[in-house]
Coordinates of C-alpha atoms in Angstrom, one line a residue:
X1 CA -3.3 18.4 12.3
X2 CA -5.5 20.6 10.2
X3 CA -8.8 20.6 9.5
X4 CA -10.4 22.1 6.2
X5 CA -14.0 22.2 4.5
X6 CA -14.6 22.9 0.9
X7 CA -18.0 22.4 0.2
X8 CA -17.6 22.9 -3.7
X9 CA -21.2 21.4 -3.9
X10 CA -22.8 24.9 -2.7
X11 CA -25.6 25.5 -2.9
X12 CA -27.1 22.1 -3.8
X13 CA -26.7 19.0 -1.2
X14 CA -23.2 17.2 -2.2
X15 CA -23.5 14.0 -4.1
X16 CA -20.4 13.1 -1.9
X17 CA -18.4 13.4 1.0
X18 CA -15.0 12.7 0.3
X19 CA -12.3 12.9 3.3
X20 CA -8.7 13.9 1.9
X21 CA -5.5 13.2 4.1
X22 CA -2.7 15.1 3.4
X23 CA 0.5 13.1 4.8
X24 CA 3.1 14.9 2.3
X25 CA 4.8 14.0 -1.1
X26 CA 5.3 16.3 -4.3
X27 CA 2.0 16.5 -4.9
X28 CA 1.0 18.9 -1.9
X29 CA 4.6 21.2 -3.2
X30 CA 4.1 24.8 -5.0
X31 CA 5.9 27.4 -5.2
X32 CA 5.8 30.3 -2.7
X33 CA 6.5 33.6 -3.3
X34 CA 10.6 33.6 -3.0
X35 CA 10.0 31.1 -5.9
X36 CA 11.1 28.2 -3.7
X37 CA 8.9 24.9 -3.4
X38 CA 7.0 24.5 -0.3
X39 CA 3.9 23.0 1.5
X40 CA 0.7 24.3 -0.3
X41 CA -1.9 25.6 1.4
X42 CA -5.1 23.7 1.5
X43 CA -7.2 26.5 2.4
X44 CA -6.8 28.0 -1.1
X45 CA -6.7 24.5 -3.0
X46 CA -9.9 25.5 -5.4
X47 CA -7.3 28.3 -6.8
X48 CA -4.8 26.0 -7.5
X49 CA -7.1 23.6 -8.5
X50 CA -9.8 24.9 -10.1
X51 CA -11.2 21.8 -11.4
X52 CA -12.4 20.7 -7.8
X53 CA -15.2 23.4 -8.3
X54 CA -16.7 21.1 -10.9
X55 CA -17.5 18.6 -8.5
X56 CA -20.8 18.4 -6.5
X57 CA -18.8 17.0 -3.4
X58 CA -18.0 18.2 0.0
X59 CA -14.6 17.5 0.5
X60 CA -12.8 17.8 3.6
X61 CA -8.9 18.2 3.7
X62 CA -6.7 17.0 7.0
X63 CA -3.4 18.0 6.7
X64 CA 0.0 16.7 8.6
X65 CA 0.9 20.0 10.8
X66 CA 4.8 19.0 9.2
X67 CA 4.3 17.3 6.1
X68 CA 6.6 14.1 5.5
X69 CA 9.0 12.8 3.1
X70 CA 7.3 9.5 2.6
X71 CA 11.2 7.9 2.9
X72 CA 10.2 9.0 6.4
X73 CA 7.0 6.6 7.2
X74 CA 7.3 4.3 9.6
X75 CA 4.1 2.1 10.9
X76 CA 3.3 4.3 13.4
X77 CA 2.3 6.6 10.8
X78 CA -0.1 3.1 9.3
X79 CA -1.2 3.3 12.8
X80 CA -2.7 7.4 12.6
X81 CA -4.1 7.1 9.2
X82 CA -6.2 4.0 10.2
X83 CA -7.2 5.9 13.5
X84 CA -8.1 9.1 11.3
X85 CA -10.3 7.3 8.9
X86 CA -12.0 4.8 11.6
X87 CA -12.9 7.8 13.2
X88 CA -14.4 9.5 10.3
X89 CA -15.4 6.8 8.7
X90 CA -19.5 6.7 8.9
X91 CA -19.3 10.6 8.3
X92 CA -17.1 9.8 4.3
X93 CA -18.1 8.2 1.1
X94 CA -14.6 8.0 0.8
X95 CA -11.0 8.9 1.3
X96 CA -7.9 9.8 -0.3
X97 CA -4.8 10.1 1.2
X98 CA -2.2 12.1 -0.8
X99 CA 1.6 10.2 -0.5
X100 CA 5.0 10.2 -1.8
X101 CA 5.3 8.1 -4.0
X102 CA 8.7 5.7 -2.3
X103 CA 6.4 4.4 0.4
X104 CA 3.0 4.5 -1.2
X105 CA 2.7 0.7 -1.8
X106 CA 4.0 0.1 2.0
X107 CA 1.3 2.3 3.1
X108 CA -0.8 1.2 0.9
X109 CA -0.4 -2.4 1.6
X110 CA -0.4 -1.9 5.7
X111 CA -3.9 -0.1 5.5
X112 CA -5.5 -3.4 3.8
X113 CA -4.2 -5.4 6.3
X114 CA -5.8 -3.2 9.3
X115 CA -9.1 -2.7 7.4
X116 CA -10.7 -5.7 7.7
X117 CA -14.2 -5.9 6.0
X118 CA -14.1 -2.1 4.2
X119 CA -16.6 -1.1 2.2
X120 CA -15.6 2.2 1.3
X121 CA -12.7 3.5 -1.3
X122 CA -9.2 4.3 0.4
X123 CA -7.5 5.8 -2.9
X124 CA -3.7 6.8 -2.3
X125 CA -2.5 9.0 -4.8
X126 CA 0.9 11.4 -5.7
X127 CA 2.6 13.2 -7.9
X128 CA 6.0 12.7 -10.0
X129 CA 6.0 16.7 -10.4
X130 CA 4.6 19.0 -8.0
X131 CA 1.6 21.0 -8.5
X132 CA 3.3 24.3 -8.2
X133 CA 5.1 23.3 -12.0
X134 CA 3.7 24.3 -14.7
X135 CA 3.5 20.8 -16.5
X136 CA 2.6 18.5 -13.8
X137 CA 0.9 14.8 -12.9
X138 CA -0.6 16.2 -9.5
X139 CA -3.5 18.0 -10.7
X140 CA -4.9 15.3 -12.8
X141 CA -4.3 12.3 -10.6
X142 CA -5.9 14.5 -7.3
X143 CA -8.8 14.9 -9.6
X144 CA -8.9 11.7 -10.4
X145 CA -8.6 10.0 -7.7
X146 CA -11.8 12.3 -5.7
X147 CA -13.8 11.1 -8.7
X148 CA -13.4 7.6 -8.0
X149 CA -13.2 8.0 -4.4
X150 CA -17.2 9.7 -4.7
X151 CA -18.5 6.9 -7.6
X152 CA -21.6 5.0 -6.2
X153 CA -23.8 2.5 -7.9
X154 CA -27.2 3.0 -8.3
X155 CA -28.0 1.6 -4.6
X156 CA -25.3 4.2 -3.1
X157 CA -22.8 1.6 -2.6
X158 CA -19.1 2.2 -3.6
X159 CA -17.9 1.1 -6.7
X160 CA -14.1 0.5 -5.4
X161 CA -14.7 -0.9 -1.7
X162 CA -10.6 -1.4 -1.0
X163 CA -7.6 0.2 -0.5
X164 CA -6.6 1.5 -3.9
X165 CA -3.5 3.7 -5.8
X166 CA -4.2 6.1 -8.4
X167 CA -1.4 6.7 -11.0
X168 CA -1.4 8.0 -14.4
X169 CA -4.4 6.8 -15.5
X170 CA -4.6 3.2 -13.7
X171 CA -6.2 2.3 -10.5
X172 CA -4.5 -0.7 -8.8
X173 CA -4.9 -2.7 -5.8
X174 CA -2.8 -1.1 -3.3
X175 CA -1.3 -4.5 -1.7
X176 CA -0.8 -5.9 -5.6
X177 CA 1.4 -2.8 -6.5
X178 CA 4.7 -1.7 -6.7
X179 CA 6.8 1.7 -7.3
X180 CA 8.7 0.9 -10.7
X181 CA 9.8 4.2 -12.1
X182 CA 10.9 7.2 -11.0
X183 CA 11.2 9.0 -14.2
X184 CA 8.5 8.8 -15.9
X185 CA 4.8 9.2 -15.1
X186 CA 3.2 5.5 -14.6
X187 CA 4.7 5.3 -11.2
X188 CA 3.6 1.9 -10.5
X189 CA 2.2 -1.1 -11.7
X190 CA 1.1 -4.6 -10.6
X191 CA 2.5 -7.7 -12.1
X192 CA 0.3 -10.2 -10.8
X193 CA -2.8 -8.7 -11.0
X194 CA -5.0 -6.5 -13.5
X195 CA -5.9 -3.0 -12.9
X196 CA -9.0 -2.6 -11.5
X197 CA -9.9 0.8 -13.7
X198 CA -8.2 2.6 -16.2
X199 CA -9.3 6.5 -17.0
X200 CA -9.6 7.6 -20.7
X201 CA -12.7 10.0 -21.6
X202 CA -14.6 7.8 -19.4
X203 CA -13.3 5.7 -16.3
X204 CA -13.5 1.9 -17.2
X205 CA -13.8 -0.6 -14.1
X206 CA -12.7 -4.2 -14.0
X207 CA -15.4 -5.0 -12.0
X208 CA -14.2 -9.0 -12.2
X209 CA -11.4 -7.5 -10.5
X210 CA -12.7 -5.9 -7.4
X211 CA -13.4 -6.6 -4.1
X212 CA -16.9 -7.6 -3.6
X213 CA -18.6 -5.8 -0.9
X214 CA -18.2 -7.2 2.6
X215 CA -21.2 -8.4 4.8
X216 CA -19.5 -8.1 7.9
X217 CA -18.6 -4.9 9.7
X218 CA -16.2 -2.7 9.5
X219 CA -13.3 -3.3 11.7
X220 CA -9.6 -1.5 12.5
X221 CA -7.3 -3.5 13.9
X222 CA -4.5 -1.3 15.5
X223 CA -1.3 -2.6 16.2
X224 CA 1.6 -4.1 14.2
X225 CA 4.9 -5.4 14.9
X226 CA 7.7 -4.4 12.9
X227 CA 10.4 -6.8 14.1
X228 CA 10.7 -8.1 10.3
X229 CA 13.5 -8.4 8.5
X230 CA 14.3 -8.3 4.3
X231 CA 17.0 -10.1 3.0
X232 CA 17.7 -10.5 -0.5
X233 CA 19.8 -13.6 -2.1
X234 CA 22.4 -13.1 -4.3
X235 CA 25.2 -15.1 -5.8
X236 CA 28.4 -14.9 -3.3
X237 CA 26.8 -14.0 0.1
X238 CA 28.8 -14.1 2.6
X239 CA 28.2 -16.8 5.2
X240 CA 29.0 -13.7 8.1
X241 CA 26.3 -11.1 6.7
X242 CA 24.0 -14.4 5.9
X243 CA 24.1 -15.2 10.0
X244 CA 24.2 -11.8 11.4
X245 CA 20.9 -11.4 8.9
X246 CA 19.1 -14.5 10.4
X247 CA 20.6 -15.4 13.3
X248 CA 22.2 -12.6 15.5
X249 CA 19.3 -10.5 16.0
X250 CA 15.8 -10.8 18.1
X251 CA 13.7 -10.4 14.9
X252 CA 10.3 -12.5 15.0
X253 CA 10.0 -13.0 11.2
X254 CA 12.2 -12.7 8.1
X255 CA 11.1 -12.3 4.5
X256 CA 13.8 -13.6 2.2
X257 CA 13.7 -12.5 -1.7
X258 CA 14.8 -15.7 -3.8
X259 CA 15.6 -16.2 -7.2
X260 CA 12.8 -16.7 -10.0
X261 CA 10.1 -19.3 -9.1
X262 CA 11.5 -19.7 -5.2
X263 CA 15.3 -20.7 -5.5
X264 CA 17.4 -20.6 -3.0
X265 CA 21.2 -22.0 -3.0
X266 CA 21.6 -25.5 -1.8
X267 CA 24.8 -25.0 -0.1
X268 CA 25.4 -26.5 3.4
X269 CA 25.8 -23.3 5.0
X270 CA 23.5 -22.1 3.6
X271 CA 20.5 -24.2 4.5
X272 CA 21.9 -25.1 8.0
X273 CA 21.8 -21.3 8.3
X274 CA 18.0 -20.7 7.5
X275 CA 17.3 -24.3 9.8
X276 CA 19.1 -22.9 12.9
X277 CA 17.1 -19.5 12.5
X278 CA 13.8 -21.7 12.2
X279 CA 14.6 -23.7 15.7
X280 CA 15.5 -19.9 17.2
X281 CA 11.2 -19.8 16.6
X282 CA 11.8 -17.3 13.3
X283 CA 8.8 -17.2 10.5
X284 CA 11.0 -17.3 7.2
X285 CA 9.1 -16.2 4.3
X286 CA 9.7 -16.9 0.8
X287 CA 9.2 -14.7 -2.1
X288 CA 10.5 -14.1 -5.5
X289 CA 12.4 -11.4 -6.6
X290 CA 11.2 -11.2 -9.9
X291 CA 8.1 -8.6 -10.3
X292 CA 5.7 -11.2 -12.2
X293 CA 5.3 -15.1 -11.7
X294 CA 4.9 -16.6 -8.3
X295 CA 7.0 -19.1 -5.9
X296 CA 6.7 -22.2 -6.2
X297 CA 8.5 -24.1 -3.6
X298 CA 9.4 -27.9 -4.9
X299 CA 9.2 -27.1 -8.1
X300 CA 12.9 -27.1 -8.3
X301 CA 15.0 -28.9 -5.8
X302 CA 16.9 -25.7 -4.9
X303 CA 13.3 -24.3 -3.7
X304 CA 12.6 -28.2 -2.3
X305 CA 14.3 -28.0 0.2
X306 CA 12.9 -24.7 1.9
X307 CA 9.5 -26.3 2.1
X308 CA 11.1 -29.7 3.9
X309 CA 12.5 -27.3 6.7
X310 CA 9.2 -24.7 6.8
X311 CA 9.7 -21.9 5.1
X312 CA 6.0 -20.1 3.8
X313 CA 5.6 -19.6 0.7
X314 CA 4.8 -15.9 -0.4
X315 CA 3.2 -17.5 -3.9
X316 CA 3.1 -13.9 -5.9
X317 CA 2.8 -11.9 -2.9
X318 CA 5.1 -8.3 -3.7
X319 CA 7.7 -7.3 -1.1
X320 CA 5.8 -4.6 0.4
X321 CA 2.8 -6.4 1.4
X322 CA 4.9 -9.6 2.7
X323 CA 6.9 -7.0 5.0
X324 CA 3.5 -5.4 6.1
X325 CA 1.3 -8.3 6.4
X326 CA 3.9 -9.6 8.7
X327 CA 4.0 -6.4 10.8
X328 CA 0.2 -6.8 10.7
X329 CA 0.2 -10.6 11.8
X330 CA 2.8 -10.2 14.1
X331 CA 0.8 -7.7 15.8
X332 CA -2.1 -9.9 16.8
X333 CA -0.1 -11.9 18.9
X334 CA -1.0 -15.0 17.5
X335 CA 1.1 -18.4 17.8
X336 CA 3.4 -18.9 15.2
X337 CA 1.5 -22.0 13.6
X338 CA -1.3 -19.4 13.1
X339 CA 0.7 -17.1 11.9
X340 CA 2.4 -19.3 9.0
X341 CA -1.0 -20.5 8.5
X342 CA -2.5 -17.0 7.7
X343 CA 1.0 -15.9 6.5
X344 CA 0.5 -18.8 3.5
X345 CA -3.1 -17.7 2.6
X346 CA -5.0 -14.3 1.4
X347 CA -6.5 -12.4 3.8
X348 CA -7.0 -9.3 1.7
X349 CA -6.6 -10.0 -1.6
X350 CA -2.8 -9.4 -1.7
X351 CA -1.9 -13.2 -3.5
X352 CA -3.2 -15.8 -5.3

């Protein structure tokens, strides 16, 4: 990895210290000089971004040596960035980690879970359009996201104490949000819970919304477990792929994405499926695949009989943060009561 200083705060003390991780993503892309889109180079960001010069921050860049495609990421990847920003962490205000934008809310998601007790921003942030294109997203979210990665109170304390994403003008919890365009620029969005700042000529925080600061330490936790599996009901599944899925493998834990408020068929197979996986010692948890409203098992009796055999309930929690705070629980090597018992409750403010 590389290491780079830009002390844009010269000559005067900086107001901030901001750490920024380059991991890859369209963001960090321009154009080199056989016109073809590449890696930029950090050690001339001010000339790409000029706008950094207006801020009275040190800001320190560590770049990937091979920048990746975030479709790439894999939780050892959860495991560096934690290690990188524990280690630096009493020498930051804050950090921002600059993502593609497929795997932004996994990352996002799996830092939360290993930060226990932060009270300094984590802002991920990206691009739609690279900032080697004339008409881009990049410059404006970077920017963004170093101002609110810097903002203090008047004590000095952070203003965003959590592990955030920046997109197009809204700052969401990172384990509340999802990727839900690819087109356009507003990226992402949470269903389930309300920004926690939205950027016009001034940056508006929901301060109701944020994380109150901690009064414990600071603490990385560093390991997860990523024998998880996803499955996703739909009408006509086979009772071969449904097995194979739940039974013929040696995964620990299995989210499974229901219809609406928690439904599940009510089919013999079906159920006798999902019990058998159960008494192999699976955690089977149950979330909705609908982006807003929550489960709610026994509301219906095709979600009432889930609870009966003990299935968790993933209440509004999004896909990426079941699958990560499983990794994450699964990781602490804790027995499987406690782990349904912290599976069903919030531990970082990723449900209700």
């Amino acid at each position: 990895m590389r290491t780079i200083t830009i002390n844009t705060a010269t000559p005067l003390p900086p107001q901030a210290a901001i750490l920024v991780i380059y991991t890859g993503g369209t963001l960090g892309m321009g154009y080199n000089a056989q016109g073809v889109l590449s890696p930029l180079d950090f050690e001339r960001i001010q000339e790409r971004i000029p706008e950094l010069n207006r801020f009275d921050y040190e800001i320190t860049v560590i770049a990937f040596d091979k920048p990746l495609d975030s479709s790439n990421i894999v939780p050892n990847h959860w495991l560096i960035l934690a290690e990188i920003i524990e280690r630096n962490y009493e020498k930051f205000d804050g950090f921002v980690i600059l993502h593609g934008t497929d795997t932004m809310a996994y990352t996002a998601s799996a830092l939360s879970f290993l930060f226990e007790n932060l009270a300094k921003p984590v802002i991920l942030t990206g691009a739609q359009l690279p900032i080697g294109q004339a008409r881009n997203d990049a410059r404006t979210n970077f920017v963004t996201a170093l101002e609110i990665a810097g903002s203090r109170n008047g004590e000095g304390k952070a203003l965003v104490p959590e592990v955030c994403i920046y997109f197009d003008y809204f700052l969401w919890r990172g384990n509340r949000s999802r990727k839900v365009e690819s087109r356009h620029f507003d990226a992402f969005s949470s269903q389930n819970y309300p920004h926690l700042a939205e950027v016009g000529i001034d940056i508006q925080y929901n301060f109701s919304a944020i994380m109150p600061l901690p009064a414990q330490a600071f603490r990385v936790h560093t390991k997860m477990e990523n024998s998880v599996g996803l499955v996703k009901i739909f009408p006509g599944m086979p009772e071969i792929f449904l097995e194979k899925a739940l039974l013929e493998n040696d995964l620990q834990a299995i989210v499974l994405e229901t219809y609406g408020s928690g439904n599940a068929p009510t089919h013999e197979y079906f159920l006798k499926t999902l019990e058998k996986a159960i008494l192999q010692g699976k955690i089977l948890l149950n979330i909705s695949q609908c982006y807003g409203g929550m489960v709610m098992q026994g509301k219906y009796e095709t979600s009432k009989s889930l609870a009966d055999m003990g299935v968790v309930s993933g209440k509004d929690i999004t896909t990426e943060a079941a699958v990560t705070k499983l990794m994450f629980l699964l990781g602490q090597n804790l027995p499987k009561t406690e782990t349904e018992k912290l599976l069903a409750i919030s531990l970082r403010g990723e449900m209700s």
